[in-house]
XYZ file of C-alpha atoms in Angstrom:
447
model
C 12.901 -0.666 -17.895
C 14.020 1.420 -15.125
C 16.234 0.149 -12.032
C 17.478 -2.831 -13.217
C 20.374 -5.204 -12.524
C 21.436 -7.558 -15.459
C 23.270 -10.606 -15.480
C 26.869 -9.458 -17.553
C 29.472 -10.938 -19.478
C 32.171 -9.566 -21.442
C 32.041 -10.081 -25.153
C 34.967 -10.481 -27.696
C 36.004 -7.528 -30.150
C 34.432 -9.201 -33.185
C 31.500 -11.462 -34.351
C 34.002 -14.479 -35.511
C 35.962 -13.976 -32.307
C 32.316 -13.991 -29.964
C 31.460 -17.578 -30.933
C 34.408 -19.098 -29.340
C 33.524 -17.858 -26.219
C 29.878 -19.519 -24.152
C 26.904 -17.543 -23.791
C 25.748 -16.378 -20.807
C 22.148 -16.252 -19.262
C 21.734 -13.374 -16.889
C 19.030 -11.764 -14.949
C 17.511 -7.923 -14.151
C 16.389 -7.132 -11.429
C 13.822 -4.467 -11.210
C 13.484 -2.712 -7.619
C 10.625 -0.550 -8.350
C 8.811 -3.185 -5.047
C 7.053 -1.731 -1.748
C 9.106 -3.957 0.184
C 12.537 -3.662 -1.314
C 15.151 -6.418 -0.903
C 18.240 -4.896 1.033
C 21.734 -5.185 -0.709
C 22.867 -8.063 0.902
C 19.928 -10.157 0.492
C 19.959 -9.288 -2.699
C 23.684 -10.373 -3.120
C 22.776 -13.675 -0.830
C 19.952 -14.459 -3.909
C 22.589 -13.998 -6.839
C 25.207 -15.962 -5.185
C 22.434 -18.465 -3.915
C 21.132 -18.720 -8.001
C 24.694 -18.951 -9.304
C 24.608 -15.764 -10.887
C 28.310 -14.079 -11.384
C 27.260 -11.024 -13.723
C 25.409 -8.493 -12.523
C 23.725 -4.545 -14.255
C 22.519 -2.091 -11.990
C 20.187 0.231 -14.017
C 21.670 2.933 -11.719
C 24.896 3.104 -9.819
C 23.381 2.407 -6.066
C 26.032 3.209 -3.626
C 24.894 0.598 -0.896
C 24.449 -2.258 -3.695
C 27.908 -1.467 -5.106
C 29.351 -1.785 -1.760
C 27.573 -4.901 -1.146
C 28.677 -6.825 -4.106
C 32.618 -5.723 -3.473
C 34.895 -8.703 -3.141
C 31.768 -10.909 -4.241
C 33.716 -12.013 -7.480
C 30.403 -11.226 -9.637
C 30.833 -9.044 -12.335
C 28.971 -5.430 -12.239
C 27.483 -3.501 -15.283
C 26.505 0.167 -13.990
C 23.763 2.346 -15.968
C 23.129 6.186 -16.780
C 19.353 6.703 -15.973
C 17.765 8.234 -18.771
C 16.785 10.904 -16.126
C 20.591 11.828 -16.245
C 21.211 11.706 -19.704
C 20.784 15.324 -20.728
C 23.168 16.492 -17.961
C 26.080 14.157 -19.380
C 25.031 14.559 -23.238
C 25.889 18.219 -22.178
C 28.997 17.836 -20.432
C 32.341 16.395 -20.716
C 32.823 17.800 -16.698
C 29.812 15.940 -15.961
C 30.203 12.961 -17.633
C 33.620 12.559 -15.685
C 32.308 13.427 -12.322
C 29.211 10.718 -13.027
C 32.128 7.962 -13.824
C 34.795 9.519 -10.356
C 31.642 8.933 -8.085
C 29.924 6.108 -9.901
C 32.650 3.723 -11.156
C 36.484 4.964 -9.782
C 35.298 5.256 -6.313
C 34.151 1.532 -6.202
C 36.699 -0.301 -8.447
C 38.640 -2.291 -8.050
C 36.661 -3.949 -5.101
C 33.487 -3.765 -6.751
C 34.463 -5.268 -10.320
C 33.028 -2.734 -12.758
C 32.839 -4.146 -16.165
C 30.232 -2.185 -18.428
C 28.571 1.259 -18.487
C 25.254 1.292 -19.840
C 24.057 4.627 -21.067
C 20.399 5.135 -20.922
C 18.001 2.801 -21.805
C 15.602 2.224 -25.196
C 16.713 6.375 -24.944
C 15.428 6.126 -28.832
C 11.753 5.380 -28.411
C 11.201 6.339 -25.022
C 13.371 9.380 -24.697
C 13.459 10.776 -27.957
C 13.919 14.388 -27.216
C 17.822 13.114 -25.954
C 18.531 10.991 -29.033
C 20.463 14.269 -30.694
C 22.984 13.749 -27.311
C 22.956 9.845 -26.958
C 26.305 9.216 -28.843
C 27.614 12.541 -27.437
C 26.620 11.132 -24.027
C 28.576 7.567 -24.746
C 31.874 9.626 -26.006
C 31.968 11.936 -22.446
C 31.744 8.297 -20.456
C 34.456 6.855 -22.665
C 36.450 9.481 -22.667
C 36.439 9.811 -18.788
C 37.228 5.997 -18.719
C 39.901 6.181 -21.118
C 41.513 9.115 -18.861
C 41.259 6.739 -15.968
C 42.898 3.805 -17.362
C 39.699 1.741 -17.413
C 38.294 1.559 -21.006
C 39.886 -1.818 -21.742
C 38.205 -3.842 -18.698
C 34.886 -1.307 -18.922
C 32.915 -1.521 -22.096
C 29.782 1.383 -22.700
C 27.072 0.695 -25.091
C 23.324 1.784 -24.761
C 20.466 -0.773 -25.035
C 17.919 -0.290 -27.937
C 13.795 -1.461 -27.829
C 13.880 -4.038 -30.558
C 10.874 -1.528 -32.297
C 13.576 0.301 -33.832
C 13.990 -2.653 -36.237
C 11.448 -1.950 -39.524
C 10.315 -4.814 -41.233
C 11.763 -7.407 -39.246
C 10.570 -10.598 -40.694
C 11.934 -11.683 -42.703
C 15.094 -10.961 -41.044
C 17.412 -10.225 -44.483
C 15.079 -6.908 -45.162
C 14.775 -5.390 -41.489
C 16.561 -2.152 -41.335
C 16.773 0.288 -38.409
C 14.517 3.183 -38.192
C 15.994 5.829 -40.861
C 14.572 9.025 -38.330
C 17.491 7.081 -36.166
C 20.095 7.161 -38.738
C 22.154 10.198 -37.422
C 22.116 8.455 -34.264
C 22.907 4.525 -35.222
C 25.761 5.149 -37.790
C 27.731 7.028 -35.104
C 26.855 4.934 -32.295
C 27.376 1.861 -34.455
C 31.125 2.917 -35.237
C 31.670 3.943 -31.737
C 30.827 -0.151 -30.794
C 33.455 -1.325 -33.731
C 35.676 1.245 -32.542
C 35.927 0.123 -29.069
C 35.182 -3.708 -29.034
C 31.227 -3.203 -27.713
C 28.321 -4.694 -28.255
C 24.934 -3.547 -29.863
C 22.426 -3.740 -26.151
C 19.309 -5.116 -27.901
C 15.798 -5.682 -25.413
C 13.853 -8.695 -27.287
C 10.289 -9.158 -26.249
C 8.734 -11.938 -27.703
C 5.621 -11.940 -26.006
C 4.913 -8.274 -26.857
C 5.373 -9.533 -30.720
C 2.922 -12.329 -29.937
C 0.417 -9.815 -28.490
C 0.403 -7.826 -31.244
C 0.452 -9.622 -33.739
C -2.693 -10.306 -34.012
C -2.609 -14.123 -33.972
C -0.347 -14.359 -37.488
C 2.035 -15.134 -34.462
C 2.218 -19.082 -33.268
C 2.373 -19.260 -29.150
C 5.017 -22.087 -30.241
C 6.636 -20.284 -31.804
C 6.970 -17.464 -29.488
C 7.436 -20.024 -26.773
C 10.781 -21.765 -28.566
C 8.072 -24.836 -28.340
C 9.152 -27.832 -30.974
C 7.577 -27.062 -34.325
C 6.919 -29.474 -37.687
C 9.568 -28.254 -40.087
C 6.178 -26.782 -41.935
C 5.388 -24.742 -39.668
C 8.672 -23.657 -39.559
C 9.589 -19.698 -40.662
C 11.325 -19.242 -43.684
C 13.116 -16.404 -44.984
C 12.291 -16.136 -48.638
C 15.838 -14.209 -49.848
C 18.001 -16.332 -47.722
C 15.876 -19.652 -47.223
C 16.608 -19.824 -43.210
C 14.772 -21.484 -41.318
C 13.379 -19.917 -37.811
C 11.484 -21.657 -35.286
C 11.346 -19.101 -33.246
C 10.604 -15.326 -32.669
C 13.602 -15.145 -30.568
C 16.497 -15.570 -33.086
C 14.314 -14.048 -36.289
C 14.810 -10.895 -34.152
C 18.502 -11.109 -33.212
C 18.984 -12.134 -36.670
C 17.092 -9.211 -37.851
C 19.287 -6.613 -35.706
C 21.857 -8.350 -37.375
C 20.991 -7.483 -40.816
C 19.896 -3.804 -39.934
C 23.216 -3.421 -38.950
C 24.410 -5.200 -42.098
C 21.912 -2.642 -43.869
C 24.362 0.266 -42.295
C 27.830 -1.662 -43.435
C 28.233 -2.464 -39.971
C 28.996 -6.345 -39.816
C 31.330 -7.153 -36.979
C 29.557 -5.905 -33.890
C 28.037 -8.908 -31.382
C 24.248 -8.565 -30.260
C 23.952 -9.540 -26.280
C 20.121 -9.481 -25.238
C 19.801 -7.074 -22.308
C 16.107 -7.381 -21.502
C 14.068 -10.986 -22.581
C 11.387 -12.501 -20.612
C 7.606 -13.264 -20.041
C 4.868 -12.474 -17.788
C 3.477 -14.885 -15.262
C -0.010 -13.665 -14.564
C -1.909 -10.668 -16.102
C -5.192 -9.226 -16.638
C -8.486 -10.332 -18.200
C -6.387 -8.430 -22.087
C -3.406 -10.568 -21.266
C -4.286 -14.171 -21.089
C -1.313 -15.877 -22.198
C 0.441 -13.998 -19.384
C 0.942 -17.116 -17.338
C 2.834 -19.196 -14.960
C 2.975 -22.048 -17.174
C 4.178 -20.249 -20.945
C 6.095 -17.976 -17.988
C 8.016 -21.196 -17.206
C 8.292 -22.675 -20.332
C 9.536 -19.074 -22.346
C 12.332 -18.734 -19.914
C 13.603 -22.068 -19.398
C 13.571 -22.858 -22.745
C 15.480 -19.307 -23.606
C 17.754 -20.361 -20.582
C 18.781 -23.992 -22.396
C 18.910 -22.312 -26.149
C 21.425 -19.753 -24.967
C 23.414 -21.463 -22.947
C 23.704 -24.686 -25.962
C 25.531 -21.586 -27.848
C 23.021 -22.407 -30.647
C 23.516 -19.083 -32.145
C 21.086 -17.712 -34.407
C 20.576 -19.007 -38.236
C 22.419 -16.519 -39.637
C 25.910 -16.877 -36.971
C 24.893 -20.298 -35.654
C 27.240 -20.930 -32.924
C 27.787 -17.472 -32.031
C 27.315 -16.215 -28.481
C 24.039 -14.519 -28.112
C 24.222 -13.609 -24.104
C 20.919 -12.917 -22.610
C 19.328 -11.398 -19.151
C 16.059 -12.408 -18.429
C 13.558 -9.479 -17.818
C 13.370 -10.045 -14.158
C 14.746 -11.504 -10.534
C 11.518 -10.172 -8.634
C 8.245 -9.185 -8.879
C 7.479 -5.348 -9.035
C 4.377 -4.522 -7.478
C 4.454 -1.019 -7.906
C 5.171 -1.072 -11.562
C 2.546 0.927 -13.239
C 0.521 0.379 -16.063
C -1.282 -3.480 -17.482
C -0.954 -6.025 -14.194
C 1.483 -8.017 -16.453
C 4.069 -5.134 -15.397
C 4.084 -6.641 -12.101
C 4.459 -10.057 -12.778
C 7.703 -10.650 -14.919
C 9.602 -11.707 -11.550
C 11.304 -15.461 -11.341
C 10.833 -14.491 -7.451
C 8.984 -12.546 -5.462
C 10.501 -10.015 -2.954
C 10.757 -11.953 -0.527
C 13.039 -14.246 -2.048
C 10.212 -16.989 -2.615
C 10.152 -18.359 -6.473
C 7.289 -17.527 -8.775
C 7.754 -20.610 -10.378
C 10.488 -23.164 -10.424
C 12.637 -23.558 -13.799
C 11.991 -26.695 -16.134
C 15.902 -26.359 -16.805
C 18.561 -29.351 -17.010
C 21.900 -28.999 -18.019
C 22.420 -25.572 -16.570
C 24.857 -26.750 -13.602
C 24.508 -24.394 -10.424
C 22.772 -21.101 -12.531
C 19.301 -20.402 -11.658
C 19.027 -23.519 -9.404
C 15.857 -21.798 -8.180
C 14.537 -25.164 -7.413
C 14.039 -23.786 -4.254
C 10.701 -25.381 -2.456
C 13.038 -27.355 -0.292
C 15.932 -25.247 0.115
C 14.312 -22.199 1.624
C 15.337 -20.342 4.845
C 13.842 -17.633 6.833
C 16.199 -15.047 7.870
C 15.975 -11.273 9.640
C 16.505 -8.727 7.456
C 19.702 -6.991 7.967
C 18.269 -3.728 7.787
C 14.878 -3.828 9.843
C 14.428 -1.764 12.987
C 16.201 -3.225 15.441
C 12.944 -2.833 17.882
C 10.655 -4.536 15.753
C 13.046 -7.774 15.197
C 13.580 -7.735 19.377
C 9.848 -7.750 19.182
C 9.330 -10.259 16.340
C 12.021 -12.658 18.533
C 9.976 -11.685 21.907
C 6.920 -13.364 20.105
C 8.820 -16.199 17.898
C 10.101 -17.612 21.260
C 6.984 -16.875 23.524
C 3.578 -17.704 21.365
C 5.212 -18.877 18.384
C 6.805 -21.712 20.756
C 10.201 -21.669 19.161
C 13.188 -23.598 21.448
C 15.511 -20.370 22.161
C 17.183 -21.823 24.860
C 20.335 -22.528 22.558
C 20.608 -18.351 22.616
C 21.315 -18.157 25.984
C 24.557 -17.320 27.298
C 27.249 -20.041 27.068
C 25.209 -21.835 24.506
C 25.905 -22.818 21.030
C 23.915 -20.418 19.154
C 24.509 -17.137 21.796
C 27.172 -16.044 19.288
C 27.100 -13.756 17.777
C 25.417 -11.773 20.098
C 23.032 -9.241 18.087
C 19.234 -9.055 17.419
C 19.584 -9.667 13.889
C 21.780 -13.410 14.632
C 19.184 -14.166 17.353
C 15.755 -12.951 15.256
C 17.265 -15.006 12.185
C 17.295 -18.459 14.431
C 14.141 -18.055 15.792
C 12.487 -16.808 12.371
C 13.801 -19.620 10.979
C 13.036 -22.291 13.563
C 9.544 -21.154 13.481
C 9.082 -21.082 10.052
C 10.713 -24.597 9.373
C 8.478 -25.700 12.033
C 5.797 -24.533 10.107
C 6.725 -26.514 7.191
C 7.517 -23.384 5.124
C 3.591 -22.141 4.783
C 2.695 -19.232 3.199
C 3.039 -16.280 5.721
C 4.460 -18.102 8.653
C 7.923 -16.009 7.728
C 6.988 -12.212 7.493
C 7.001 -10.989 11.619
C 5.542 -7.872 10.692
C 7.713 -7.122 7.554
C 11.217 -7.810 9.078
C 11.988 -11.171 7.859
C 12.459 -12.675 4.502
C 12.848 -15.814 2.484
C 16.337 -17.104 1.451
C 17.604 -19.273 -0.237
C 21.109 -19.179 1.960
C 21.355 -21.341 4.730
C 21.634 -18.759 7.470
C 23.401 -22.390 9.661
C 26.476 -21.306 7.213
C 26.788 -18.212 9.194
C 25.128 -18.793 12.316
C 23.727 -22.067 13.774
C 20.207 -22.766 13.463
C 17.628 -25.338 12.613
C 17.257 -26.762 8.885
């Protein structure tokens, strides 16, 4: 999924090493969304959720920027779109990493490269250049000092995993071959990680109800109803781990057995169309929280209990311009706006994702709106919208600092608190937008 940030954290060099480190939860977010989030509220939402890891699916400049000196951790992506070029080109590959990566480091701290994404099954024609592609970013790292603290992988569709239940028989695709061994010996070479996306709804959809919701869902089951692997007599109870575990023993299948799995894409849909009616906010809700308390117990899988499986949840927003079923809109724990979708069933999970946010939302002017349409927004929030500006006249407490974007964020905010939060009552025309920040840490204004 294109243009995606992701939630990131640094694995150990080995399988046995991995599980004495915690899993991680992360989060992508997709920015394919008419009214796009600019970098620094998006940076205010991450710190706001708790979130120190971060992927871009691209390398924005402006993003990068914002999160320098943030402390959170940044995993930068070749777009599939760019693949070809870099496959191609050891000059090109080093170029991509001089603008994308050495011109932002070490402010910006640049941990992971991905290279293309699920490049196998929707990119096929640049399979023959993927691992060529991987080697040319390496290599450029390596000349720069930075392959130690900057890890490259590539994340793979789960679909390229043949008979995947039960686990101990799944194999990867053999068309693939000439592209896994290598690519799987470049990981063990260098200390990576095998980038796996892990749908579980998709697998309920299809399969043609042989599939429990439950079960999908990470919902309690009756040790019955319980999935057993006939060869190795593990027990799954849910689709989750039966298809970590069965990446596991494809890669077993290729005598690869010391590479960790992190999740790069998992999630489910909140709302879809009239095809798509378990695409809701409620098994929405319960899929991710309970993926969010699984991973972070370190539960492991059956087959490496106790083994780090570190996961990003597929997404931080909503994208409304996403094309295809109305599901692809609606994967979003928030919408753009910064509002939640839904609020997380999680305990346990100390300040990360604390998107518990009905109460602790702020209105605020966005920092990159037209700076005559926020005068004009203020003009109105203090004349018919009845707001109190008088504490942003001259000599008062909230004058400084003196800019539109200070001043619109006080009376946005005033208005909308006095408006007990309602749906609509902070928009002003498109220049304003929910937080979950307390704009009174930056600037004084009404809570």
């Amino acid at each position: 999924m294109a243009l995606l940030l992701l939630l990131f954290f640094m694995l150990p060099l080995s399988i046995s090493a991995s599980g004495s480190g915690d899993a991680f939860i992360g989060v992508n977010i997709g920015l394919d969304i008419s009214d796009v989030p600019g970098p620094t509220e998006i940076v205010a939402l991450l710190k706001a959720q708790g979130i120190q890891h971060v992927r871009l699916y691209d390398a924005d400049r402006d993003l990068l920027r914002a999160l320098a000196k943030t402390g959170i951790r940044v995993t930068v992506s070749v777009p599939n779109d760019q693949l070809l070029g870099i496959g191609q080109s050891n000059a090109t590959a080093a170029n991509w990493v001089n603008r994308n990566v050495i011109a932002h480091v070490p402010a910006t701290n640049i941990t992971a490269i991905c290279v293309g994404s699920e490049v196998l099954t929707t990119l096929p024609n640049a399979a023959p250049i993927l691992v060529s592609a991987i080697n040319f970013i390496h290599s450029a790292l390596v000349a720069a000092n930075l392959d130690q603290q900057i890890k490259v992988s590539s994340p793979h569709s789960s679909s390229i995993i043949l008979d995947s239940f039960p686990p101990s028989q799944a194999f990867f695709n053999r068309t693939w071959n000439t592209v896994m061994v290598p690519m799987l010996n470049f990981l063990q070479t260098t200390g990576s990680y095998l980038m796996l996306n892990v749908y579980p709804y998709y697998d309920y959809q299809q399969a043609n109800d042989a599939i429990p919701l439950d079960y999908a869902l990470f919902r309690p089951l009756p040790p019955n109803k319980e999935a057993v692997d006939s060869n190795t007599l593990l027990h799954y109870t849910n689709v989750f781990d039966a298809v970590v575990d069965a990446a596991y023993f494809a890669m077993s299948d290729l005598n690869f057995t010391n590479i960790p799995i992190v999740v790069t894409e998992s999630g489910w849909p909140s709302k879809g169309d009239s095809s798509e009616p378990d695409a809701t906010v409620d098994n929405a809700n319960t899929y991710n929280s309970n993926l969010i308390r699984h991973v972070l117990n370190n539960t492991g899988t059956p087959k490496h209990p106790g083994i780090a499986v570190s996961t990003y949840i597929y997404e931080l927003y909503n994208e409304d311009l996403r094309s295809g079923p109305f599901s692809e809109k609606n994967w979003g724990l928030f919408y753009a706006n910064g509002e939640p979708v839904y609020t997380l069933h999680l305990t346990g999970a100390g300040t990360l994702f604390a998107n518990d946010t009905t109460n602790q939302t702020f209105c605020v002017a966005k920092s990159n709106a037209d700076t005559k349409m926020l005068q004009a927004a203020l003009d109105w929030a203090c004349g018919p919208g009845k707001v109190d500006c008088s504490p942003l006249l001259q000599g008062q407490t909230c004058y400084e600092p003196d800019n539109v974007v200070s001043h619109s964020t006080y009376a946005f905010n005033a208005y909308y608190q006095k408006m007990d939060k309602s749906p609509g009552s902070c928009d002003f025309k498109g220049v304003a937008s929910i937080t979950t920040t307390d704009p009174s840490m930056e600037i004084h204004t009404p809570t």
